[in-house]
PDB file of C-alpha atoms and ligand atoms in Angstrom:
ATOM      1  CA  UNK A1194      24.845  14.561  -8.161  1.00 40.00           C
ATOM      2  CA  UNK A1195      22.349  14.466  -5.352  1.00 43.00           C
ATOM      3  CA  UNK A1196      25.192  14.366  -2.788  1.00 44.00           C
ATOM      4  CA  UNK A1197      26.219  17.998  -3.389  1.00 45.00           C
ATOM      5  CA  UNK A1198      22.634  19.178  -3.115  1.00 44.00           C
ATOM      6  CA  UNK A1199      22.458  17.227   0.178  1.00 45.00           C
ATOM      7  CA  UNK A1200      25.432  19.147   1.645  1.00 47.00           C
ATOM      8  CA  UNK A1201      24.074  22.379   0.180  1.00 46.00           C
ATOM      9  CA  UNK A1202      20.693  21.694   1.715  1.00 45.00           C
ATOM     10  CA  UNK A1203      22.332  21.047   5.082  1.00 44.00           C
ATOM     11  CA  UNK A1204      23.879  24.479   4.933  1.00 43.00           C
ATOM     12  CA  UNK A1205      20.860  26.226   3.472  1.00 45.00           C
ATOM     13  CA  UNK A1206      17.824  24.846   5.143  1.00 52.00           C
ATOM     14  CA  UNK A1207      17.304  24.972   8.945  1.00 52.00           C
ATOM     15  CA  UNK A1208      14.849  22.062   8.773  1.00 55.00           C
ATOM     16  CA  UNK A1209      17.712  19.662   8.018  1.00 53.00           C
ATOM     17  CA  UNK A1210      19.774  20.893  10.965  1.00 48.00           C
ATOM     18  CA  UNK A1211      17.254  18.978  13.098  1.00 50.00           C
ATOM     19  CA  UNK A1212      18.213  15.328  13.721  1.00 54.00           C
ATOM     20  CA  UNK A1213      18.118  13.600  10.367  1.00 65.00           C
ATOM     21  CA  UNK A1214      17.612  10.260  12.085  1.00 70.00           C
ATOM     22  CA  UNK A1215      15.146   9.281  14.802  1.00 75.00           C
ATOM     23  CA  UNK A1216      16.979   7.404  17.574  1.00 74.00           C
ATOM     24  CA  UNK A1217      15.576   3.850  17.571  1.00 82.00           C
ATOM     25  CA  UNK A1218      13.666   4.456  14.333  1.00 93.00           C
ATOM     26  CA  UNK A1219      12.732   1.160  12.669  1.00 97.00           C
ATOM     27  CA  UNK A1220      10.212   2.365  10.051  1.00 98.00           C
ATOM     28  CA  UNK A1221      11.513   5.629   8.629  1.00 97.00           C
ATOM     29  CA  UNK A1222      10.665   7.190   5.248  1.00 98.00           C
ATOM     30  CA  UNK A1223      11.414   7.684   2.418  1.00 98.00           C
ATOM     31  CA  UNK A1224      12.861   4.422   1.073  1.00 98.00           C
ATOM     32  CA  UNK A1225      14.021   3.014  -2.225  1.00 98.00           C
ATOM     33  CA  UNK A1226      11.361   0.658  -3.627  1.00 98.00           C
ATOM     34  CA  UNK A1227      13.201  -2.262  -5.242  1.00 98.00           C
ATOM     35  CA  UNK A1228      10.524  -3.482  -7.679  1.00 98.00           C
ATOM     36  CA  UNK A1229      11.701  -7.118  -7.722  1.00 98.00           C
ATOM     37  CA  UNK A1230      11.774  -7.312  -3.895  1.00 98.00           C
ATOM     38  CA  UNK A1231       8.179  -6.096  -3.508  1.00 98.00           C
ATOM     39  CA  UNK A1232       5.700  -8.857  -2.693  1.00 98.00           C
ATOM     40  CA  UNK A1233       2.330  -9.108  -4.485  1.00 98.00           C
ATOM     41  CA  UNK A1234      -0.474  -9.289  -1.882  1.00 98.00           C
ATOM     42  CA  UNK A1235      -3.718 -10.614  -3.440  1.00 98.00           C
ATOM     43  CA  UNK A1236      -5.652  -9.566  -0.328  1.00 98.00           C
ATOM     44  CA  UNK A1237      -4.919  -5.849  -0.946  1.00 98.00           C
ATOM     45  CA  UNK A1238      -8.145  -4.115  -1.962  1.00 96.00           C
ATOM     46  CA  UNK A1239      -8.488  -1.377  -4.568  1.00 94.00           C
ATOM     47  CA  UNK A1240      -8.091   2.073  -3.032  1.00 97.00           C
ATOM     48  CA  UNK A1241     -11.387   3.993  -2.979  1.00 98.00           C
ATOM     49  CA  UNK A1242     -10.892   7.769  -3.274  1.00 98.00           C
ATOM     50  CA  UNK A1243     -13.847  10.131  -2.687  1.00 98.00           C
ATOM     51  CA  UNK A1244     -12.911  13.806  -2.597  1.00 98.00           C
ATOM     52  CA  UNK A1245     -15.393  16.688  -2.452  1.00 98.00           C
ATOM     53  CA  UNK A1246     -13.684  19.603  -4.289  1.00 98.00           C
ATOM     54  CA  UNK A1247     -15.549  22.173  -2.177  1.00 98.00           C
ATOM     55  CA  UNK A1248     -13.704  21.005   0.962  1.00 98.00           C
ATOM     56  CA  UNK A1249     -10.624  22.800  -0.395  1.00 98.00           C
ATOM     57  CA  UNK A1250      -9.683  25.808   1.787  1.00 98.00           C
ATOM     58  CA  UNK A1251      -6.387  27.530   0.904  1.00 98.00           C
ATOM     59  CA  UNK A1252      -2.788  27.262  -0.257  1.00 98.00           C
ATOM     60  CA  UNK A1253      -0.115  27.988   2.382  1.00 98.00           C
ATOM     61  CA  UNK A1254       3.659  28.354   2.037  1.00 98.00           C
ATOM     62  CA  UNK A1255       4.863  26.943   5.367  1.00 98.00           C
ATOM     63  CA  UNK A1256       8.552  27.505   4.625  1.00 97.00           C
ATOM     64  CA  UNK A1257       9.126  23.869   3.700  1.00 96.00           C
ATOM     65  CA  UNK A1258       6.635  23.195   0.894  1.00 97.00           C
ATOM     66  CA  UNK A1259       3.306  24.641  -0.227  1.00 98.00           C
ATOM     67  CA  UNK A1260       0.324  22.925   1.350  1.00 98.00           C
ATOM     68  CA  UNK A1261      -3.177  22.808  -0.132  1.00 98.00           C
ATOM     69  CA  UNK A1262      -5.339  22.341   2.954  1.00 98.00           C
ATOM     70  CA  UNK A1263      -8.829  20.897   3.244  1.00 98.00           C
ATOM     71  CA  UNK A1264     -11.731  21.125   5.684  1.00 98.00           C
ATOM     72  CA  UNK A1265     -11.368  17.826   7.576  1.00 98.00           C
ATOM     73  CA  UNK A1266     -14.184  18.457  10.078  1.00 98.00           C
ATOM     74  CA  UNK A1267     -16.419  15.908   8.289  1.00 98.00           C
ATOM     75  CA  UNK A1268     -16.026  12.782   6.123  1.00 98.00           C
ATOM     76  CA  UNK A1269     -16.638  14.619   2.851  1.00 98.00           C
ATOM     77  CA  UNK A1270     -13.138  13.906   1.443  1.00 98.00           C
ATOM     78  CA  UNK A1271     -11.879  10.438   2.310  1.00 98.00           C
ATOM     79  CA  UNK A1272     -10.031   7.345   1.175  1.00 98.00           C
ATOM     80  CA  UNK A1273     -10.841   3.754   2.193  1.00 98.00           C
ATOM     81  CA  UNK A1274      -9.788   0.246   1.128  1.00 98.00           C
ATOM     82  CA  UNK A1275      -6.313  -0.515  -0.175  1.00 98.00           C
ATOM     83  CA  UNK A1276      -4.203  -1.597   2.833  1.00 98.00           C
ATOM     84  CA  UNK A1277      -6.321   0.508   5.199  1.00 98.00           C
ATOM     85  CA  UNK A1278      -8.482  -0.863   8.036  1.00 97.00           C
ATOM     86  CA  UNK A1279     -10.484   2.358   8.393  1.00 96.00           C
ATOM     87  CA  UNK A1280     -11.590   5.347   6.369  1.00 98.00           C
ATOM     88  CA  UNK A1281      -9.065   8.215   6.426  1.00 98.00           C
ATOM     89  CA  UNK A1282      -9.841  11.915   5.962  1.00 98.00           C
ATOM     90  CA  UNK A1283      -7.927  14.189   3.570  1.00 98.00           C
ATOM     91  CA  UNK A1284      -6.133  16.950   5.499  1.00 98.00           C
ATOM     92  CA  UNK A1285      -3.689  18.449   2.969  1.00 98.00           C
ATOM     93  CA  UNK A1286      -1.506  17.741  -0.004  1.00 98.00           C
ATOM     94  CA  UNK A1287       1.951  19.094  -0.835  1.00 98.00           C
ATOM     95  CA  UNK A1288       4.951  18.302  -2.991  1.00 98.00           C
ATOM     96  CA  UNK A1289       8.699  17.647  -2.686  1.00 98.00           C
ATOM     97  CA  UNK A1290      10.964  18.624  -5.603  1.00 98.00           C
ATOM     98  CA  UNK A1291      14.550  19.245  -6.737  1.00 98.00           C
ATOM     99  CA  UNK A1292      16.543  22.187  -8.049  1.00 98.00           C
ATOM    100  CA  UNK A1293      16.920  20.287 -11.347  1.00 98.00           C
ATOM    101  CA  UNK A1294      14.998  17.481 -13.062  1.00 98.00           C
ATOM    102  CA  UNK A1295      17.593  14.826 -12.092  1.00 98.00           C
ATOM    103  CA  UNK A1296      16.201  14.514  -8.557  1.00 98.00           C
ATOM    104  CA  UNK A1297      13.451  15.807  -6.264  1.00 98.00           C
ATOM    105  CA  UNK A1298      11.271  12.860  -5.274  1.00 98.00           C
ATOM    106  CA  UNK A1299      11.504  11.377  -1.775  1.00 98.00           C
ATOM    107  CA  UNK A1300      10.901   7.757  -2.695  1.00 98.00           C
ATOM    108  CA  UNK A1301      12.867   6.146  -5.508  1.00 98.00           C
ATOM    109  CA  UNK A1302      11.971   3.121  -7.658  1.00 98.00           C
ATOM    110  CA  UNK A1303      14.917   0.839  -8.381  1.00 98.00           C
ATOM    111  CA  UNK A1304      17.092   3.794  -7.249  1.00 98.00           C
ATOM    112  CA  UNK A1305      15.555   6.126  -9.850  1.00 98.00           C
ATOM    113  CA  UNK A1306      14.622   9.633  -8.672  1.00 98.00           C
ATOM    114  CA  UNK A1307      11.701  11.524 -10.211  1.00 98.00           C
ATOM    115  CA  UNK A1308      11.819  15.347 -10.425  1.00 98.00           C
ATOM    116  CA  UNK A1309       9.013  15.693  -7.863  1.00 98.00           C
ATOM    117  CA  UNK A1310       6.612  13.752  -5.634  1.00 98.00           C
ATOM    118  CA  UNK A1311       3.058  14.597  -4.517  1.00 99.00           C
ATOM    119  CA  UNK A1312       1.912  13.602  -1.013  1.00 98.00           C
ATOM    120  CA  UNK A1313      -1.795  13.495  -0.155  1.00 99.00           C
ATOM    121  CA  UNK A1314      -2.009  13.341   3.645  1.00 98.00           C
ATOM    122  CA  UNK A1315      -4.993  11.644   5.311  1.00 98.00           C
ATOM    123  CA  UNK A1316      -5.696  10.806   8.982  1.00 98.00           C
ATOM    124  CA  UNK A1317      -7.635   8.063  10.767  1.00 98.00           C
ATOM    125  CA  UNK A1318     -10.609  10.037  12.072  1.00 98.00           C
ATOM    126  CA  UNK A1319     -12.399   6.798  12.999  1.00 98.00           C
ATOM    127  CA  UNK A1320      -9.779   5.899  15.621  1.00 98.00           C
ATOM    128  CA  UNK A1321      -8.516   9.337  16.720  1.00 98.00           C
ATOM    129  CA  UNK A1322     -10.259  12.641  17.596  1.00 98.00           C
ATOM    130  CA  UNK A1323      -7.734  14.981  15.964  1.00 98.00           C
ATOM    131  CA  UNK A1324      -5.025  14.999  13.287  1.00 98.00           C
ATOM    132  CA  UNK A1325      -2.454  15.976  15.922  1.00 98.00           C
ATOM    133  CA  UNK A1326      -3.214  12.823  17.916  1.00 98.00           C
ATOM    134  CA  UNK A1327      -3.289  10.624  14.803  1.00 98.00           C
ATOM    135  CA  UNK A1328       0.220  11.872  13.874  1.00 98.00           C
ATOM    136  CA  UNK A1329       1.540  10.096  16.994  1.00 97.00           C
ATOM    137  CA  UNK A1330      -0.075   6.686  16.300  1.00 98.00           C
ATOM    138  CA  UNK A1331       1.212   3.763  14.210  1.00 98.00           C
ATOM    139  CA  UNK A1332      -2.005   3.629  12.137  1.00 98.00           C
ATOM    140  CA  UNK A1333      -2.749   7.326  12.389  1.00 98.00           C
ATOM    141  CA  UNK A1334      -1.920   8.537   8.871  1.00 98.00           C
ATOM    142  CA  UNK A1335      -2.187   7.346   5.288  1.00 99.00           C
ATOM    143  CA  UNK A1336      -0.209   9.212   2.628  1.00 99.00           C
ATOM    144  CA  UNK A1337      -0.711   8.629  -1.099  1.00 99.00           C
ATOM    145  CA  UNK A1338       2.527   9.288  -2.972  1.00 99.00           C
ATOM    146  CA  UNK A1339       2.413  10.152  -6.679  1.00 99.00           C
ATOM    147  CA  UNK A1340       5.577  10.610  -8.766  1.00 99.00           C
ATOM    148  CA  UNK A1341       5.782  13.546 -11.188  1.00 99.00           C
ATOM    149  CA  UNK A1342       7.741  13.027 -14.402  1.00 98.00           C
ATOM    150  CA  UNK A1343       8.737  15.565 -17.057  1.00 98.00           C
ATOM    151  CA  UNK A1344       6.367  15.338 -20.005  1.00 98.00           C
ATOM    152  CA  UNK A1345       3.155  16.888 -21.279  1.00 98.00           C
ATOM    153  CA  UNK A1346       1.399  19.858 -19.698  1.00 98.00           C
ATOM    154  CA  UNK A1347      -0.895  18.899 -16.811  1.00 98.00           C
ATOM    155  CA  UNK A1348      -4.175  20.840 -17.092  1.00 98.00           C
ATOM    156  CA  UNK A1349      -5.382  20.112 -13.547  1.00 98.00           C
ATOM    157  CA  UNK A1350      -2.052  21.088 -11.960  1.00 98.00           C
ATOM    158  CA  UNK A1351      -2.028  24.390 -13.879  1.00 98.00           C
ATOM    159  CA  UNK A1352      -4.856  25.886 -11.795  1.00 97.00           C
ATOM    160  CA  UNK A1353      -2.609  25.299  -8.761  1.00 98.00           C
ATOM    161  CA  UNK A1354       0.529  26.599 -10.538  1.00 98.00           C
ATOM    162  CA  UNK A1355      -1.298  29.833 -11.476  1.00 98.00           C
ATOM    163  CA  UNK A1356      -1.863  30.517  -7.766  1.00 98.00           C
ATOM    164  CA  UNK A1357       1.753  29.941  -6.636  1.00 98.00           C
ATOM    165  CA  UNK A1358       3.093  33.499  -7.204  1.00 98.00           C
ATOM    166  CA  UNK A1359       0.665  34.608  -4.483  1.00 98.00           C
ATOM    167  CA  UNK A1360       2.385  32.298  -1.949  1.00 98.00           C
ATOM    168  CA  UNK A1361       5.997  32.977  -3.018  1.00 98.00           C
ATOM    169  CA  UNK A1362       7.174  33.788   0.504  1.00 98.00           C
ATOM    170  CA  UNK A1363       7.114  31.694   3.689  1.00 98.00           C
ATOM    171  CA  UNK A1364       3.951  32.218   5.791  1.00 98.00           C
ATOM    172  CA  UNK A1365       1.854  33.560   2.917  1.00 98.00           C
ATOM    173  CA  UNK A1366      -1.594  32.038   2.346  1.00 98.00           C
ATOM    174  CA  UNK A1367      -4.311  32.481  -0.241  1.00 98.00           C
ATOM    175  CA  UNK A1368      -7.863  31.270  -0.468  1.00 98.00           C
ATOM    176  CA  UNK A1369      -8.297  28.353  -2.856  1.00 97.00           C
ATOM    177  CA  UNK A1370     -11.809  27.141  -2.475  1.00 94.00           C
ATOM    178  CA  UNK A1371     -12.501  24.597  -5.192  1.00 97.00           C
ATOM    179  CA  UNK A1372     -10.025  21.940  -6.269  1.00 98.00           C
ATOM    180  CA  UNK A1373     -10.379  18.200  -6.839  1.00 98.00           C
ATOM    181  CA  UNK A1374      -7.027  16.541  -6.056  1.00 98.00           C
ATOM    182  CA  UNK A1375      -8.120  13.297  -7.741  1.00 98.00           C
ATOM    183  CA  UNK A1376      -7.103  14.971 -11.021  1.00 98.00           C
ATOM    184  CA  UNK A1377      -3.501  14.563  -9.760  1.00 98.00           C
ATOM    185  CA  UNK A1378      -3.820  10.812  -9.159  1.00 98.00           C
ATOM    186  CA  UNK A1379      -3.124   8.379 -12.038  1.00 98.00           C
ATOM    187  CA  UNK A1380      -6.118   6.303 -13.127  1.00 97.00           C
ATOM    188  CA  UNK A1381      -3.981   3.126 -13.037  1.00 98.00           C
ATOM    189  CA  UNK A1382      -4.954   1.430  -9.738  1.00 98.00           C
ATOM    190  CA  UNK A1383      -1.523  -0.174  -9.130  1.00 98.00           C
ATOM    191  CA  UNK A1384       0.391   0.818  -5.960  1.00 98.00           C
ATOM    192  CA  UNK A1385       3.059  -0.271  -3.513  1.00 98.00           C
ATOM    193  CA  UNK A1386       2.413  -0.009   0.224  1.00 99.00           C
ATOM    194  CA  UNK A1387       4.639  -0.143   3.313  1.00 99.00           C
ATOM    195  CA  UNK A1388       4.753   1.039   6.947  1.00 98.00           C
ATOM    196  CA  UNK A1389       6.757   4.271   7.301  1.00 98.00           C
ATOM    197  CA  UNK A1390       7.007   7.738   8.783  1.00 98.00           C
ATOM    198  CA  UNK A1391       6.593  11.439   8.160  1.00 97.00           C
ATOM    199  CA  UNK A1392       9.524  12.735   6.114  1.00 96.00           C
ATOM    200  CA  UNK A1393       9.661  16.027   8.010  1.00 94.00           C
ATOM    201  CA  UNK A1394       9.835  16.627  11.769  1.00 91.00           C
ATOM    202  CA  UNK A1395       8.407  15.173  13.969  1.00 93.00           C
ATOM    203  CA  UNK A1396       9.323  12.180  11.670  1.00 95.00           C
ATOM    204  CA  UNK A1397       6.804  10.081  13.629  1.00 96.00           C
ATOM    205  CA  UNK A1398       6.313   6.449  12.522  1.00 97.00           C
ATOM    206  CA  UNK A1399       2.610   6.850  11.882  1.00 98.00           C
ATOM    207  CA  UNK A1400       2.255   6.597   8.085  1.00 98.00           C
ATOM    208  CA  UNK A1401       0.820   3.817   5.943  1.00 98.00           C
ATOM    209  CA  UNK A1402       2.405   4.745   2.606  1.00 99.00           C
ATOM    210  CA  UNK A1403       0.508   4.085  -0.621  1.00 99.00           C
ATOM    211  CA  UNK A1404       2.848   4.831  -3.532  1.00 98.00           C
ATOM    212  CA  UNK A1405       1.230   4.842  -6.995  1.00 98.00           C
ATOM    213  CA  UNK A1406       3.168   2.808  -9.543  1.00 98.00           C
ATOM    214  CA  UNK A1407       2.426   5.178 -12.472  1.00 98.00           C
ATOM    215  CA  UNK A1408       3.666   8.789 -12.432  1.00 98.00           C
ATOM    216  CA  UNK A1409       1.705  11.791 -13.674  1.00 98.00           C
ATOM    217  CA  UNK A1410       3.255  13.977 -16.398  1.00 98.00           C
ATOM    218  CA  UNK A1411       3.904  17.695 -15.911  1.00 98.00           C
ATOM    219  CA  UNK A1412       5.855  20.093 -18.153  1.00 98.00           C
ATOM    220  CA  UNK A1413       9.081  22.043 -17.495  1.00 98.00           C
ATOM    221  CA  UNK A1414       7.264  25.348 -16.859  1.00 98.00           C
ATOM    222  CA  UNK A1415       5.161  23.696 -14.175  1.00 98.00           C
ATOM    223  CA  UNK A1416       8.218  22.277 -12.381  1.00 98.00           C
ATOM    224  CA  UNK A1417       9.942  25.685 -12.714  1.00 98.00           C
ATOM    225  CA  UNK A1418       6.915  27.291 -11.039  1.00 98.00           C
ATOM    226  CA  UNK A1419       7.579  25.130  -7.925  1.00 98.00           C
ATOM    227  CA  UNK A1420      11.242  26.239  -7.958  1.00 98.00           C
ATOM    228  CA  UNK A1421      10.405  29.944  -7.883  1.00 98.00           C
ATOM    229  CA  UNK A1422       8.832  29.590  -4.456  1.00 98.00           C
ATOM    230  CA  UNK A1423      10.964  30.674  -1.478  1.00 98.00           C
ATOM    231  CA  UNK A1424      11.872  29.066   1.838  1.00 98.00           C
ATOM    232  CA  UNK A1425      12.251  32.617   3.178  1.00 98.00           C
ATOM    233  CA  UNK A1426       9.818  35.282   4.333  1.00 98.00           C
ATOM    234  CA  UNK A1427       9.271  38.593   2.588  1.00 97.00           C
ATOM    235  CA  UNK A1428      12.158  40.946   3.419  1.00 96.00           C
ATOM    236  CA  UNK A1429      14.647  38.141   4.218  1.00 97.00           C
ATOM    237  CA  UNK A1430      17.501  37.244   1.884  1.00 98.00           C
ATOM    238  CA  UNK A1431      15.807  35.049  -0.738  1.00 98.00           C
ATOM    239  CA  UNK A1432      16.409  31.289  -0.641  1.00 97.00           C
ATOM    240  CA  UNK A1433      14.691  29.334  -3.446  1.00 98.00           C
ATOM    241  CA  UNK A1434      12.444  26.510  -2.245  1.00 98.00           C
ATOM    242  CA  UNK A1435      14.181  23.531  -3.895  1.00 98.00           C
ATOM    243  CA  UNK A1436      15.559  20.142  -2.770  1.00 97.00           C
ATOM    244  CA  UNK A1437      12.967  19.908   0.023  1.00 97.00           C
ATOM    245  CA  UNK A1438      13.206  16.113   0.128  1.00 97.00           C
ATOM    246  CA  UNK A1439      14.563  13.893   2.888  1.00 96.00           C
ATOM    247  CA  UNK A1440      17.423  11.465   2.158  1.00 96.00           C
ATOM    248  CA  UNK A1441      16.595   7.768   1.734  1.00 97.00           C
ATOM    249  CA  UNK A1442      16.235   5.781   4.964  1.00 96.00           C
ATOM    250  CA  UNK A1443      17.160   2.141   5.656  1.00 96.00           C
ATOM    251  CA  UNK A1444      14.463  -0.453   4.860  1.00 98.00           C
ATOM    252  CA  UNK A1445      15.371  -2.459   7.989  1.00 97.00           C
ATOM    253  CA  UNK A1446      12.936  -5.293   8.702  1.00 96.00           C
ATOM    254  CA  UNK A1447      10.209  -4.207   6.262  1.00 98.00           C
ATOM    255  CA  UNK A1448       8.566  -5.669   3.166  1.00 98.00           C
ATOM    256  CA  UNK A1449       7.044  -3.512   0.466  1.00 98.00           C
ATOM    257  CA  UNK A1450       3.809  -5.059  -0.825  1.00 98.00           C
ATOM    258  CA  UNK A1451       2.383  -4.489  -4.298  1.00 98.00           C
ATOM    259  CA  UNK A1452      -1.272  -4.473  -5.314  1.00 98.00           C
ATOM    260  CA  UNK A1453      -0.293  -5.824  -8.756  1.00 98.00           C
ATOM    261  CA  UNK A1454       1.623  -8.795 -10.170  1.00 96.00           C
TER     262      UNK A1454
HETATM  263  C1  TM7 B2476       2.023  15.629   7.794  1.00 76.36           C
HETATM  264  C2  TM7 B2476       3.136  15.667   6.810  1.00 76.36           C
HETATM  265  C3  TM7 B2476       3.382  14.619   5.966  1.00 76.36           C
HETATM  266  C4  TM7 B2476       4.437  14.716   5.046  1.00 76.36           C
HETATM  267  S1  TM7 B2476       4.804  13.488   3.967  1.00 76.36           S
HETATM  268  C5  TM7 B2476       5.220  15.864   4.999  1.00 76.36           C
HETATM  269  O1  TM7 B2476       6.222  15.973   4.102  1.00 76.36           O
HETATM  270  C6  TM7 B2476       4.927  16.883   5.899  1.00 76.36           C
HETATM  271  O2  TM7 B2476       3.904  16.768   6.774  1.00 76.36           O
HETATM  272 ZN1   ZN B2477       5.638  14.906   2.222  1.00 76.36          ZN
END
């Protein structure tokens, strides 16, 4: 089960030798979303997503995941509405996935894991001058989480999958200059939202999470393409990039709200 991969990951991946818990953390991520305990909030607005595909810059293997990064020097790719007070700018998106289809997502729904989870990372450029500063503030970031489930081939994802062999090793980067990430977001508007944190160091408690209720479907070959990436640099002993998800964190004194009844 997931426990063995947890121990394995401890041994294999330096990232998880860093403190797994933040001392005094009260709003850590990820969490299990217990559907029946989430509270419908009629005041939650629909999330408005406006991405300009030409703001896409490159794909980068940072040794933890592969990031698709965007030009966030203007408000050309933003989200607004939902639980958010301000407009947030898209900075990057990345995924978390497992070695096998039984697990891989960071969040769970009623304790169910999905094989992978997409995170679209945005920052509050209205309130803060830089992403780095926003990362340290309670309302600094907004991350849209989308579950991936095993199913039909995903056309939009395939353009990304075709580029992955070029970023197999840690610290490799390739130009990727047109991509519209809204093709990876389900059309169903329903989401859960809660106050949480980054799931990788510095684990700062700066994220308003917006977790889409509906997953997107991808096929086995597309998940396998994620699993052929490496944590390691060219020339090092190869370690497959798998199980790059953080263990579940305690809910503590938090309520998960839903945008739907
Ligand atoms: C900024 C950032 C956000 C998430 S969710 C992650 O996994 C890594 O970095
Ligand atoms: Zn993430």
